[in-house]
PDB file of C-alpha atoms and ligand atoms in Angstrom:
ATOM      1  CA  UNK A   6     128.003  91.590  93.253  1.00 40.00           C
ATOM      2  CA  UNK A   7     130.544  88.659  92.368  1.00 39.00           C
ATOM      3  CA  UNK A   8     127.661  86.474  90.516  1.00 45.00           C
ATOM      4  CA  UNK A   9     126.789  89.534  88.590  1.00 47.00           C
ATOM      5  CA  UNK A  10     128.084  88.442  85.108  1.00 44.00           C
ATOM      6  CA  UNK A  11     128.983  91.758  83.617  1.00 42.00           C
ATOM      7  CA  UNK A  12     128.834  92.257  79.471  1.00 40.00           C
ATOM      8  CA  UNK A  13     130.094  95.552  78.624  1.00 43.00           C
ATOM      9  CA  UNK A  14     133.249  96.628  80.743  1.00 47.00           C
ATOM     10  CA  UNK A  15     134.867  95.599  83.807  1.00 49.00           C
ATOM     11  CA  UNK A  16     134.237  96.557  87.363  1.00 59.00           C
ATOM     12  CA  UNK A  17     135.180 100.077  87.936  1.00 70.00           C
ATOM     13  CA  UNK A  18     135.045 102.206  90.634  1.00 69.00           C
ATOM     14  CA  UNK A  19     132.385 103.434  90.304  1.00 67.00           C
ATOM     15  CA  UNK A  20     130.488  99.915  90.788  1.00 71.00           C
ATOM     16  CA  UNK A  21     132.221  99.906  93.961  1.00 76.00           C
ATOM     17  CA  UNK A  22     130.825 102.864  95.255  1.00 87.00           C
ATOM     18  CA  UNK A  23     127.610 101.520  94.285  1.00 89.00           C
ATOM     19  CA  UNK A  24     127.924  98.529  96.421  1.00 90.00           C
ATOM     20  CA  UNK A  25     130.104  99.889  99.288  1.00 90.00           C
ATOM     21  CA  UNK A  26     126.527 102.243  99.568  1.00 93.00           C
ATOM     22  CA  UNK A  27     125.906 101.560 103.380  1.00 94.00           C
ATOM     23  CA  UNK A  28     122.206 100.110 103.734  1.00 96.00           C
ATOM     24  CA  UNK A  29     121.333 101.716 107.252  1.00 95.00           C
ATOM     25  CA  UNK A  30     117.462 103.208 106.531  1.00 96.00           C
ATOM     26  CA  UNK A  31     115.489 100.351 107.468  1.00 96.00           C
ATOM     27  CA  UNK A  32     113.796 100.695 103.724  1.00 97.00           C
ATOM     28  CA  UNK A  33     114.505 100.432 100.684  1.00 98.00           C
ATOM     29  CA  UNK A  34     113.346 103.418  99.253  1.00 98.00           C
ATOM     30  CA  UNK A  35     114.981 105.386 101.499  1.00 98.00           C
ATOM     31  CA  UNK A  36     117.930 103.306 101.309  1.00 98.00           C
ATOM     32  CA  UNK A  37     117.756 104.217  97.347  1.00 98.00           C
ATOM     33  CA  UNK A  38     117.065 108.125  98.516  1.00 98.00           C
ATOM     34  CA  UNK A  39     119.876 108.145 100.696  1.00 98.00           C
ATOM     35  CA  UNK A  40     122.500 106.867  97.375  1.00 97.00           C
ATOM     36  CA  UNK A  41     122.900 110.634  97.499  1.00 96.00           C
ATOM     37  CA  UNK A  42     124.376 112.848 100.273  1.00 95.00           C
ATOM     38  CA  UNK A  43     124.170 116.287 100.276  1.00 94.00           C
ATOM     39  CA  UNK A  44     120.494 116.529  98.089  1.00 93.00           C
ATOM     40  CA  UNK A  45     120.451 119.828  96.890  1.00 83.00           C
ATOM     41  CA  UNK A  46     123.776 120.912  97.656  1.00 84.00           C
ATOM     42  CA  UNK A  47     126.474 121.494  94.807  1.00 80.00           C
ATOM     43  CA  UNK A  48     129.170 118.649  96.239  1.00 84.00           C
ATOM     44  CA  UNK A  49     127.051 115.955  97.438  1.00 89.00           C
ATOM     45  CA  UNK A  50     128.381 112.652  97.754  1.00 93.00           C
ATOM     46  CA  UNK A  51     126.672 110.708  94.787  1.00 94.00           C
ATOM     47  CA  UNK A  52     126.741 107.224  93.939  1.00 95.00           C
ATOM     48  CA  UNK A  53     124.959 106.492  91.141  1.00 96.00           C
ATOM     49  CA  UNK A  54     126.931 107.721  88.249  1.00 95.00           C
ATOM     50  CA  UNK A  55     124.979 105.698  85.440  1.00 96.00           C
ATOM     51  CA  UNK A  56     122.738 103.163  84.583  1.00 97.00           C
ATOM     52  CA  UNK A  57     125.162 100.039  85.445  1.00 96.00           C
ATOM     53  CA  UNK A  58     125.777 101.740  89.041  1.00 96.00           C
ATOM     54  CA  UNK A  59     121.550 101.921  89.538  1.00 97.00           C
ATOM     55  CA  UNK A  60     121.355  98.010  88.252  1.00 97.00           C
ATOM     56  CA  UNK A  61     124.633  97.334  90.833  1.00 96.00           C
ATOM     57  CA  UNK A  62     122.931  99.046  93.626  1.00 97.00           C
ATOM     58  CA  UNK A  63     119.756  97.424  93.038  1.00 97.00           C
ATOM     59  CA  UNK A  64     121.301  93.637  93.160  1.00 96.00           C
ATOM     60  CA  UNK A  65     123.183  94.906  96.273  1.00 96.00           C
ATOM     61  CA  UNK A  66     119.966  96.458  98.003  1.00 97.00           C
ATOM     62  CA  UNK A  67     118.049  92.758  96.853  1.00 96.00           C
ATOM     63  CA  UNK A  68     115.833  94.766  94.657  1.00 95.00           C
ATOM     64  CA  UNK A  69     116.623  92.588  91.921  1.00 93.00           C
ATOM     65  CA  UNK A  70     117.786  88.658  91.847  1.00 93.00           C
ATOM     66  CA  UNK A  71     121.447  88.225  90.330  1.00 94.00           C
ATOM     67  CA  UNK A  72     119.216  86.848  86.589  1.00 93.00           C
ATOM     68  CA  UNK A  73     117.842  90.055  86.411  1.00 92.00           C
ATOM     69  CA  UNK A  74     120.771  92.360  86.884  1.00 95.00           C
ATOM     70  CA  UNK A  75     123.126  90.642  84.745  1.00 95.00           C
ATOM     71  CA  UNK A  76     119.610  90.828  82.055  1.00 94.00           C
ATOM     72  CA  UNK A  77     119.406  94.384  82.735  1.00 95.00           C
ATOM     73  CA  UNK A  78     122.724  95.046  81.694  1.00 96.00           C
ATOM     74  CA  UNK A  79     122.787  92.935  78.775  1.00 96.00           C
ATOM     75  CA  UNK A  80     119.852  95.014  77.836  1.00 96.00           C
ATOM     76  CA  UNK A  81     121.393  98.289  78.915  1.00 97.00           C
ATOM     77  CA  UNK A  82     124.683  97.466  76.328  1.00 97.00           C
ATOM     78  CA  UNK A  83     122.049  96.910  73.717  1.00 96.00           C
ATOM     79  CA  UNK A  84     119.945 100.081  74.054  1.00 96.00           C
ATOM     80  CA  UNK A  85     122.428 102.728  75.504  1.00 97.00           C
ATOM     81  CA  UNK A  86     120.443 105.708  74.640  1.00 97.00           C
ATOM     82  CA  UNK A  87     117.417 104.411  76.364  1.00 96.00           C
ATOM     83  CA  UNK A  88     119.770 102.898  79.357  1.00 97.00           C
ATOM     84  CA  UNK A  89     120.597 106.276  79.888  1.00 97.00           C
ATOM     85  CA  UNK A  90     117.301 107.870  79.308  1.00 97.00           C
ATOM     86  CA  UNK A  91     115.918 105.466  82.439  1.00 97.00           C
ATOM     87  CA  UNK A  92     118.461 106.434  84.673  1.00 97.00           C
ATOM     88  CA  UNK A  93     118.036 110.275  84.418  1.00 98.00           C
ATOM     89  CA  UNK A  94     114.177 109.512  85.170  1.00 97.00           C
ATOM     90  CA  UNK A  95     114.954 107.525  88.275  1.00 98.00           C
ATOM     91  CA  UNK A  96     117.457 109.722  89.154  1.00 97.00           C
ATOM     92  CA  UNK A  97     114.751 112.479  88.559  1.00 97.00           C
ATOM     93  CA  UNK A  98     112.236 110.197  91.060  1.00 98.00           C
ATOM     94  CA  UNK A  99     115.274 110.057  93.563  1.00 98.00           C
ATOM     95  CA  UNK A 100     114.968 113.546  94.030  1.00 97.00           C
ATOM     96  CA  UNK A 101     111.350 113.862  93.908  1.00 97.00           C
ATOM     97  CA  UNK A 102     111.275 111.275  96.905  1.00 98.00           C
ATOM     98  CA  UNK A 103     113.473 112.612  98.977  1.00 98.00           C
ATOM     99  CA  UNK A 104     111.609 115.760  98.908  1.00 97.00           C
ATOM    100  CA  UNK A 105     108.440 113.846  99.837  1.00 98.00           C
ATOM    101  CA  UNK A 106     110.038 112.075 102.602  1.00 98.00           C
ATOM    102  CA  UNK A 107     112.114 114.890 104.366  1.00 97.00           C
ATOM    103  CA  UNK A 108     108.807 116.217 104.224  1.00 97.00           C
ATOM    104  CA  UNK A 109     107.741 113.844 106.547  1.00 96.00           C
ATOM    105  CA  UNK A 110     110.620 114.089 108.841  1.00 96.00           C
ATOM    106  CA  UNK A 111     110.362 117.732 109.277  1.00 95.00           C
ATOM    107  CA  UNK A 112     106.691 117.505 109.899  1.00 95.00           C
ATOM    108  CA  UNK A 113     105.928 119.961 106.738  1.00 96.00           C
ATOM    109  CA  UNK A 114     103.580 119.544 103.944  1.00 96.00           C
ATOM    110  CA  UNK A 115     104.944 117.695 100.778  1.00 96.00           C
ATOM    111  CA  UNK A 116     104.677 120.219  97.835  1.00 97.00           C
ATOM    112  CA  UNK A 117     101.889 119.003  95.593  1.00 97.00           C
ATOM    113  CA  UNK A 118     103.654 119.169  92.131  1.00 98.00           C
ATOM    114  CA  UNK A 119     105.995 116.425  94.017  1.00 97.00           C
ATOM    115  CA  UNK A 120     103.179 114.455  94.859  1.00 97.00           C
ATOM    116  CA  UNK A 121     101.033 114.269  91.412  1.00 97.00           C
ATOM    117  CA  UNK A 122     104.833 113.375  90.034  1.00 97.00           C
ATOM    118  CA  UNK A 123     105.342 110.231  91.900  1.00 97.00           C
ATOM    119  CA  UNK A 124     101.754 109.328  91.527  1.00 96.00           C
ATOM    120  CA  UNK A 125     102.037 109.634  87.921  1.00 96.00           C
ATOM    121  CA  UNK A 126     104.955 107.117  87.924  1.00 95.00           C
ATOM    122  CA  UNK A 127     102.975 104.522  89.786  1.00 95.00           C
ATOM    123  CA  UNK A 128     100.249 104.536  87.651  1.00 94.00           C
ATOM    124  CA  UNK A 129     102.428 103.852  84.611  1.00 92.00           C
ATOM    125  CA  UNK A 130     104.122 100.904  86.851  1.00 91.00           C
ATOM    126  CA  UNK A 131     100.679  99.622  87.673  1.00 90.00           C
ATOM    127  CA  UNK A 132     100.038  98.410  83.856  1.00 91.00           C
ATOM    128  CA  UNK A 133     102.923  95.738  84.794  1.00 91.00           C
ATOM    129  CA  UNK A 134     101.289  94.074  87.544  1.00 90.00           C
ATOM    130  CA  UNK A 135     100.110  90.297  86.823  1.00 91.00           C
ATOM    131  CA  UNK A 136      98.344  88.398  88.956  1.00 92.00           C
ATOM    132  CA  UNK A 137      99.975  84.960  89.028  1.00 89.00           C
ATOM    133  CA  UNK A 138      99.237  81.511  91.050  1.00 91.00           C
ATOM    134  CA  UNK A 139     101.307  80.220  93.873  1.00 87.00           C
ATOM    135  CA  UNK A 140     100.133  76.788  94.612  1.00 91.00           C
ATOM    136  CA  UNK A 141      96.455  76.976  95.955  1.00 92.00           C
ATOM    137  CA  UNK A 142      97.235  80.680  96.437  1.00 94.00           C
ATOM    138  CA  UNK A 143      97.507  83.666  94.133  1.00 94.00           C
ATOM    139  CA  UNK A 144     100.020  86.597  94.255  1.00 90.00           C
ATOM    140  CA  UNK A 145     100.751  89.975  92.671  1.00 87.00           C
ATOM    141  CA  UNK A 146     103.953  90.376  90.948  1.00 84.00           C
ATOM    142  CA  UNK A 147     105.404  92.152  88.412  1.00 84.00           C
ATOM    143  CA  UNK A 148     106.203  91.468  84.490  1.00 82.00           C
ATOM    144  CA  UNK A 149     109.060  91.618  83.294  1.00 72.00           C
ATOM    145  CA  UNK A 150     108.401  93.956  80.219  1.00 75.00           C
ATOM    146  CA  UNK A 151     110.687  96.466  79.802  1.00 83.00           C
ATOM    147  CA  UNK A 152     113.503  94.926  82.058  1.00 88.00           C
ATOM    148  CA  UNK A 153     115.490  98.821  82.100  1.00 92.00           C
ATOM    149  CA  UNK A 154     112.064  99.882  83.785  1.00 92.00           C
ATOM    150  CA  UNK A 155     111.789  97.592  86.320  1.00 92.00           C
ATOM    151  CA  UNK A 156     113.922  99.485  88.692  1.00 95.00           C
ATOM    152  CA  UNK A 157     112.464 102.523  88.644  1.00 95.00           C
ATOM    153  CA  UNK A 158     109.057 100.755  89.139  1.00 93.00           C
ATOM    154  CA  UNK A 159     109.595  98.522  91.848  1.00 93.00           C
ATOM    155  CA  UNK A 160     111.305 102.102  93.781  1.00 96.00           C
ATOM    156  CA  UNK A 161     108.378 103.947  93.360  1.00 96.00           C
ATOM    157  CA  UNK A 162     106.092 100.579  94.560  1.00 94.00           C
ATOM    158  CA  UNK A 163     108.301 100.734  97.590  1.00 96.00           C
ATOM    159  CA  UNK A 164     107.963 104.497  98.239  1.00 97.00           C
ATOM    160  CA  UNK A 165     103.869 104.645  97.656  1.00 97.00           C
ATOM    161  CA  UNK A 166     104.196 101.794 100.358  1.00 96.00           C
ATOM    162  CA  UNK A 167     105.765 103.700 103.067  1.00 97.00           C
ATOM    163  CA  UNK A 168     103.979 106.839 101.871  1.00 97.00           C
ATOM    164  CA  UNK A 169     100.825 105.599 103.193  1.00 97.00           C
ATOM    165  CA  UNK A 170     101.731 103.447 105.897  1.00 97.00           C
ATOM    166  CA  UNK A 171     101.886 104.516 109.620  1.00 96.00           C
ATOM    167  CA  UNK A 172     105.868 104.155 109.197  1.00 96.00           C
ATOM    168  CA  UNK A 173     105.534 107.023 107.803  1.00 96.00           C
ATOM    169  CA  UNK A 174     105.541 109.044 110.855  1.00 95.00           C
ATOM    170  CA  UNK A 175     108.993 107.133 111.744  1.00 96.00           C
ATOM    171  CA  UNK A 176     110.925 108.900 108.931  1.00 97.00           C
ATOM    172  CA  UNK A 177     114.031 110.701 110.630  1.00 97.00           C
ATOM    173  CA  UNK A 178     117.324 112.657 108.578  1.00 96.00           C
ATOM    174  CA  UNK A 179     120.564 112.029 110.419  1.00 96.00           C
ATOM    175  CA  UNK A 180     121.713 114.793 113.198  1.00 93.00           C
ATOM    176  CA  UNK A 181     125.090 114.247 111.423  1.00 91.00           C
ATOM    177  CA  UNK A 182     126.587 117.702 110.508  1.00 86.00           C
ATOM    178  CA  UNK A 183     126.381 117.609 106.676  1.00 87.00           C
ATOM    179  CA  UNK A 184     124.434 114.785 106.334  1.00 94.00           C
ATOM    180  CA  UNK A 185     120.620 114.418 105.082  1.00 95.00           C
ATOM    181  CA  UNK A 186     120.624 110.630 105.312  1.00 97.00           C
ATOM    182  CA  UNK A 187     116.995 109.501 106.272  1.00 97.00           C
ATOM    183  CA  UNK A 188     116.005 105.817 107.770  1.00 97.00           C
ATOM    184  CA  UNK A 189     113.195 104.568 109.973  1.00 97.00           C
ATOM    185  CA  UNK A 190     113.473 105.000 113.198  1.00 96.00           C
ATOM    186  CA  UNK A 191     112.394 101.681 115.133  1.00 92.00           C
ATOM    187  CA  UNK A 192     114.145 102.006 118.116  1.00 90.00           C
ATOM    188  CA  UNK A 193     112.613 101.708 121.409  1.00 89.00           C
ATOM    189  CA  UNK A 194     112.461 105.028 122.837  1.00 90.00           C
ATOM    190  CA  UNK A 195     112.172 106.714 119.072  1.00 88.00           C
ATOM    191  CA  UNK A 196     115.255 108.607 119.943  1.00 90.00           C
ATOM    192  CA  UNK A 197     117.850 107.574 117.163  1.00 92.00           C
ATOM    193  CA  UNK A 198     119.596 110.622 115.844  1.00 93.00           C
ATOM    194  CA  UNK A 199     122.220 109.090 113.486  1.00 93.00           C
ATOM    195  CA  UNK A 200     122.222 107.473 110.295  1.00 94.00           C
ATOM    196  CA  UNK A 201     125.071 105.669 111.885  1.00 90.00           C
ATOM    197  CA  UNK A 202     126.927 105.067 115.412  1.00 86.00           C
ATOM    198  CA  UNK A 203     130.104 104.835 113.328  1.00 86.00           C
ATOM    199  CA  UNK A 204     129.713 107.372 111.414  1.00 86.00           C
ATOM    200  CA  UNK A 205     128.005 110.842 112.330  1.00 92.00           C
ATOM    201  CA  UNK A 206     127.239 109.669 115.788  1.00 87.00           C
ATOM    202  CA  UNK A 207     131.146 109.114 116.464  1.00 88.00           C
ATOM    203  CA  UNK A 208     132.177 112.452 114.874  1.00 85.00           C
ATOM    204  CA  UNK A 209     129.117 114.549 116.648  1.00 79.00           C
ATOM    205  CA  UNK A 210     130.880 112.937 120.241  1.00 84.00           C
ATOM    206  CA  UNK A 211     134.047 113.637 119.332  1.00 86.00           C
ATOM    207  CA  UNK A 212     133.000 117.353 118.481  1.00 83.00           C
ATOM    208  CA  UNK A 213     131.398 117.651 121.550  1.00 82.00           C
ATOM    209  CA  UNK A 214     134.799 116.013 123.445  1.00 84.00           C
ATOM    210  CA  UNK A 215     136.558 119.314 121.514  1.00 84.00           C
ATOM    211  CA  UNK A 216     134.296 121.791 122.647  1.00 82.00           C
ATOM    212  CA  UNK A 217     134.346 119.935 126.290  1.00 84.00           C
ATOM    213  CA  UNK A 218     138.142 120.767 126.465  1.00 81.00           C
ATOM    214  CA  UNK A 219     138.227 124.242 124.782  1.00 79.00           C
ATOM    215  CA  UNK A 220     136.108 125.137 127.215  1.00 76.00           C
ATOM    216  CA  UNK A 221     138.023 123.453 129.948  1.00 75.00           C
ATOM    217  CA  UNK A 222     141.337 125.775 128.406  1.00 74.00           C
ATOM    218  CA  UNK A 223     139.652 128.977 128.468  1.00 70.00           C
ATOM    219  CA  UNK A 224     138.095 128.348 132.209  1.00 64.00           C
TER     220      UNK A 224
HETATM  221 ZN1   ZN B 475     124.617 110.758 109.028  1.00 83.75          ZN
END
């Protein structure tokens, strides 16, 4: 983002990719799953190439306020090694997630190795909740202790949230030839097929228009 104050290198392209990331799930830890197309497959569209892309992302998803991210990054220029250590582990719970919630979309059971995994990363986030006042009022928040962390642990939050909510059940992957995009589906009818109109929904009608008139030739 443009308030972002950057304090290692200049925007590169990679940033944009980050924040060109289309935010279609209804979620944000499926929006976070879906920063990679093509899980499992050897040329998937990734973009999250390092730990400045996840902290880009994450002001562009409004996981984190504009403070943060340019704190985070200051933070990330400082401790490189450990930057780079976080980011392979969310990465790592990227992966583990997406398993979990195509799971869910494909009515299967979630492999239980998966499960413990992502549990075990909530528990360690839980030892940075604080409860703090809000005028007459009290609310649950998070510290701020390690900032590179924070990411990771407020993705997970999100994910155990969904995880055991009735949204669950909502949990769709795009139709889209090539594409394992998931989002919640909250349309009316529960009929959406497409991560996007634009996108896959477009090409999958314009396949069919093809196959409409090859047909048509050969008759
Ligand atoms: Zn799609």
């Amino acid at each position: 983002m443009a308030d972002v104050k950057t304090t290692s290198r200049a925007s590169t392209a990679s940033d944009r990719e980050a924040l060109d990331h289309r935010l279609i799930a209804g979620n944000l830890s499926l929006d976070f799953v879906n920063t990679l197309n093509g899980h499992g497959r050897a040329r998937g569209h990734e973009y999250l190439h390092d730990f400045r892309d996840l902290v880009m992302w994450s002001r562009h998803a409004g996981l984190l306020p504009s403070s943060e991210a340019t704190r985070a990054l200051r933070e990330s220029s400082l401790h490189p090694f450990a930057a780079e250590r976080e980011f392979r582990e969310t990465i790592r719970l990227r992966e583990i997630l997406f398993r979990l919630f195509a799971c869910s979309a494909r009515g299967r059971r979630a492999d239980m190795a998966d499960l413990r995994s992502v549990e075990s990363v909530w528990r360690e986030g839980q030892r940075h909740l604080q409860l703090v006042s809000s005028g007459r009022s009290y609310l649950l928040g998070w510290d701020d202790h390690p900032i590179l962390e924070s990411i990771s642990r407020s993705l997970c939050s999100s994910a155990i949230t969904l995880l055991t909510s009735p949204d669950i059940e909502r949990i769709r992957m795009c139709s889209g030839e090539a594409c394992d995009w998931l989002f919640l589906d909250t349309s009316r009818n529960h009929l959406r097929r497409w991560c996007s109109m634009d996108e896959c929904g477009n090409r999958a009608k314009m396949r069919r228009r093809r196959l409409r008139l090859k047909a048509g030739q050969r008759s």
